[in-house]
Coordinates of C-alpha atoms and ligand atoms in Angstrom, one line a residue:
M1 CA 50.0 6.0 -10.8
L2 CA 48.5 6.5 -14.5
R3 CA 44.7 7.0 -13.7
V4 CA 42.8 5.3 -16.5
V5 CA 39.0 5.9 -17.8
V6 CA 37.9 3.3 -20.1
C7 CA 34.9 4.0 -22.4
V8 CA 33.0 1.1 -23.4
S9 CA 29.7 0.2 -25.6
G10 CA 29.6 -3.6 -25.7
G11 CA 30.8 -6.9 -24.7
G12 CA 34.0 -5.5 -23.3
T13 CA 36.5 -8.0 -24.3
N14 CA 39.2 -5.3 -24.8
L15 CA 38.3 -3.9 -21.4
Q16 CA 38.8 -7.5 -20.0
A17 CA 42.2 -7.8 -21.6
I18 CA 43.2 -4.5 -19.9
L19 CA 41.7 -5.5 -16.4
D20 CA 43.7 -8.7 -16.7
R21 CA 47.1 -7.3 -17.7
V22 CA 46.6 -4.6 -14.8
A23 CA 45.7 -7.6 -12.4
D24 CA 48.8 -9.7 -13.3
G25 CA 51.2 -6.8 -13.3
T26 CA 52.2 -6.6 -16.9
I27 CA 50.5 -3.1 -16.8
K28 CA 52.4 -1.4 -14.3
N29 CA 51.7 1.8 -12.5
T30 CA 48.1 2.0 -13.7
Q31 CA 44.7 2.1 -12.1
I32 CA 41.3 1.6 -13.9
V33 CA 39.4 4.4 -12.0
R34 CA 36.1 4.3 -13.8
V35 CA 34.5 2.4 -16.9
I36 CA 31.9 4.4 -18.7
S37 CA 29.2 3.0 -21.0
N38 CA 26.7 4.7 -23.3
N39 CA 24.8 1.6 -23.2
P40 CA 23.0 0.5 -19.9
K41 CA 23.0 -3.2 -21.0
A42 CA 26.8 -3.4 -21.9
Y43 CA 28.2 -6.4 -20.6
A44 CA 31.4 -4.6 -20.3
L45 CA 29.9 -2.9 -17.1
E46 CA 29.6 -6.3 -15.5
R47 CA 33.1 -6.9 -16.4
A48 CA 34.0 -3.6 -14.4
R49 CA 32.2 -4.7 -11.7
S50 CA 33.5 -8.1 -11.3
A51 CA 36.8 -6.5 -11.3
G52 CA 35.9 -4.0 -8.5
V53 CA 36.0 -1.1 -10.8
E54 CA 33.1 1.4 -10.8
G55 CA 31.0 1.1 -13.8
I56 CA 28.6 3.9 -14.9
C57 CA 26.3 4.4 -17.8
V58 CA 25.8 8.0 -19.5
S59 CA 23.2 7.2 -22.2
P60 CA 22.3 9.6 -24.9
K61 CA 18.7 8.4 -24.4
D62 CA 18.5 10.3 -21.1
Y63 CA 19.1 13.5 -22.8
A64 CA 16.8 15.4 -25.4
E65 CA 19.9 17.2 -27.0
R66 CA 23.0 15.8 -28.2
E67 CA 25.0 18.7 -26.6
A68 CA 23.8 17.8 -23.1
F69 CA 24.7 14.0 -23.5
H70 CA 28.3 15.3 -24.6
D71 CA 28.4 17.6 -21.5
A72 CA 27.3 14.7 -19.1
L73 CA 29.8 12.4 -21.1
L74 CA 32.7 14.8 -20.6
A75 CA 31.7 15.5 -16.8
A76 CA 31.6 11.7 -16.2
V77 CA 35.1 11.5 -17.6
Q78 CA 36.5 14.5 -15.9
E79 CA 35.0 13.6 -12.5
A80 CA 37.4 10.6 -12.5
E81 CA 40.4 12.8 -13.1
P82 CA 42.0 10.5 -15.7
D83 CA 45.4 10.9 -16.9
L84 CA 44.5 8.9 -19.9
V85 CA 41.0 8.1 -21.6
V86 CA 40.9 4.6 -23.3
L87 CA 38.2 4.0 -26.0
A88 CA 37.8 0.4 -26.1
G89 CA 34.7 -0.5 -28.4
F90 CA 33.1 3.0 -27.7
L91 CA 30.6 3.7 -30.4
V92 CA 30.3 7.4 -29.7
A93 CA 32.0 10.0 -31.9
I94 CA 34.0 12.0 -29.4
P95 CA 32.8 15.4 -29.2
P96 CA 35.4 18.1 -29.9
K97 CA 35.2 19.3 -26.2
M98 CA 36.5 16.1 -25.0
V99 CA 39.4 16.2 -27.2
E100 CA 40.4 19.6 -26.2
A101 CA 40.1 18.6 -22.6
F102 CA 42.4 15.6 -23.2
P103 CA 44.9 16.6 -25.9
S104 CA 47.1 13.6 -26.8
R105 CA 45.4 11.9 -23.7
I106 CA 42.7 9.7 -25.4
I107 CA 43.5 6.5 -27.4
N108 CA 41.4 4.3 -29.4
I109 CA 41.5 0.8 -30.7
H110 CA 40.3 0.2 -34.6
P111 CA 39.9 -3.2 -35.8
S112 CA 41.9 -2.3 -39.2
L113 CA 45.3 -1.1 -40.3
I114 CA 44.6 2.7 -40.6
P115 CA 44.1 4.3 -43.1
S116 CA 42.4 1.3 -44.5
F117 CA 38.5 0.8 -43.6
C118 CA 38.4 3.4 -41.0
G119 CA 36.4 6.8 -40.7
V120 CA 32.6 7.3 -40.9
G121 CA 30.6 4.1 -40.9
Y122 CA 33.6 1.9 -40.2
Y123 CA 32.6 0.2 -36.8
G124 CA 32.1 -3.3 -35.4
L125 CA 31.5 -5.9 -38.3
H126 CA 31.2 -3.3 -41.0
V127 CA 35.1 -2.9 -40.9
H128 CA 35.6 -6.6 -41.5
E129 CA 33.0 -6.7 -44.1
A130 CA 34.7 -4.1 -46.1
A131 CA 38.1 -5.9 -45.7
L132 CA 36.6 -9.0 -47.0
A133 CA 34.8 -7.3 -49.5
R134 CA 38.1 -5.6 -50.9
G135 CA 39.8 -8.7 -51.0
V136 CA 42.8 -7.7 -49.0
K137 CA 45.2 -10.6 -47.6
V138 CA 46.1 -8.9 -44.4
T139 CA 44.1 -6.9 -42.1
G140 CA 45.0 -6.0 -38.3
A141 CA 44.2 -3.6 -35.7
T142 CA 45.5 -0.2 -34.7
V143 CA 45.7 1.9 -31.5
H144 CA 46.0 5.8 -32.1
F145 CA 45.4 8.9 -30.3
V146 CA 42.2 10.7 -30.8
D147 CA 42.0 14.0 -32.4
E148 CA 39.0 16.0 -33.9
D149 CA 38.4 13.8 -36.9
M150 CA 37.3 10.0 -36.7
D151 CA 40.4 7.8 -36.9
S152 CA 42.8 10.3 -37.9
G153 CA 45.0 10.8 -34.9
P154 CA 48.8 9.7 -34.5
I155 CA 49.0 6.4 -34.8
L156 CA 50.6 4.6 -31.6
L157 CA 50.6 0.7 -32.4
Q158 CA 49.6 -1.5 -35.1
K159 CA 49.6 -5.3 -35.7
A160 CA 48.9 -7.3 -39.0
V161 CA 46.7 -10.4 -39.0
A162 CA 46.3 -12.6 -41.9
V163 CA 43.0 -13.0 -43.7
Q164 CA 42.0 -16.6 -44.7
E165 CA 39.9 -17.8 -47.9
N166 CA 37.0 -18.8 -45.8
D167 CA 36.7 -16.1 -43.7
T168 CA 33.4 -14.7 -42.6
P169 CA 33.4 -11.3 -40.9
E170 CA 32.5 -12.7 -37.6
I171 CA 35.4 -15.2 -37.8
L172 CA 37.8 -12.3 -39.0
Q173 CA 36.7 -10.0 -36.3
R174 CA 37.4 -12.8 -33.7
R175 CA 40.9 -13.3 -35.0
V176 CA 41.6 -9.6 -35.2
M177 CA 40.6 -9.5 -31.6
E178 CA 42.6 -12.4 -30.4
E179 CA 45.8 -11.9 -32.3
A180 CA 45.8 -8.2 -32.3
E181 CA 43.4 -6.0 -30.2
W182 CA 43.6 -7.7 -27.0
E183 CA 47.7 -7.4 -27.2
L184 CA 48.1 -4.0 -28.6
L185 CA 45.4 -2.1 -26.2
P186 CA 47.1 -3.2 -23.0
R187 CA 50.7 -2.7 -24.4
A188 CA 49.6 0.9 -25.4
I189 CA 48.6 1.7 -22.1
S190 CA 51.7 -0.1 -20.5
L191 CA 54.0 2.2 -22.7
I192 CA 52.2 5.5 -21.7
A193 CA 52.3 4.4 -18.0
E194 CA 55.9 4.0 -18.4
G195 CA 56.5 7.5 -20.1
R196 CA 57.7 5.8 -23.2
V197 CA 55.4 7.6 -25.5
R198 CA 56.0 11.0 -27.2
V199 CA 53.7 12.7 -30.1
E200 CA 54.8 15.1 -32.5
G201 CA 52.2 16.2 -35.0
R202 CA 51.0 13.2 -36.7
K203 CA 53.7 11.0 -35.3
T204 CA 54.4 9.1 -32.3
F205 CA 57.9 7.9 -31.0
I206 CA 58.4 5.2 -28.6
K207 CA 61.5 4.8 -26.4
Ligands
LIG301 C1 36.6 -4.3 -31.2 O1 36.4 -4.9 -32.3 C2 36.9 -2.8 -31.3 O2 38.3 -2.5 -32.1 C3 35.8 -2.2 -32.1 O3 34.7 -2.8 -31.2 C4 35.2 -4.1 -30.7 C5 34.9 -4.0 -29.4 O4 34.8 -5.4 -28.9 N1 36.2 -0.8 -32.0 P1 34.8 -5.4 -27.3 O5 33.5 -4.5 -26.6 O6 35.9 -4.9 -26.5 O7 34.3 -6.9 -27.0

């Protein structure tokens, strides 16, 4: 059984997609053991509770130092003894200690085709604003392993989504979620749960 901790910050639609695919058996041999939010008001915590999954908050506001927050976050993850940590809209830069503790065992979903529109400052709607400002015709989503730098780890899955002429950042964000993110993140977990993913340097191989 793959034990999974999911880290969230907001609405949690990606979390919901994961919970639904575990519930309907599409993701096999997997248990979501804990959901952690940095934001006490995240609706994702409600989604966790509704699915019977423990949802906890580790807020940076409760710690005077960033390092103490990072330690508490790592402790909350480790306590759940996960085989895999999934960042599903988690707006916290992952501390190096966490990457060291879970090498090639943390995945993230990013709402663009990496290496476009990623890295520092590219989160939430900013990603889609930048894609529209650049005038790309195709964008998408990427699931990647997390390493020491932002959005730079080995890419596991990507899916393209068409940009339309009248798109606003909000409309494009929704299409990328519906057509790519909600499909890719559950699929990534499923592949890992089935032992089908190998990471070698900056590349991944799926069998
Ligand atoms: C998604 O677009 C995800 O790619 C990004 O943050 C958003 C989270 O949405 N990193 P939700 O909380 O899963 O609804």
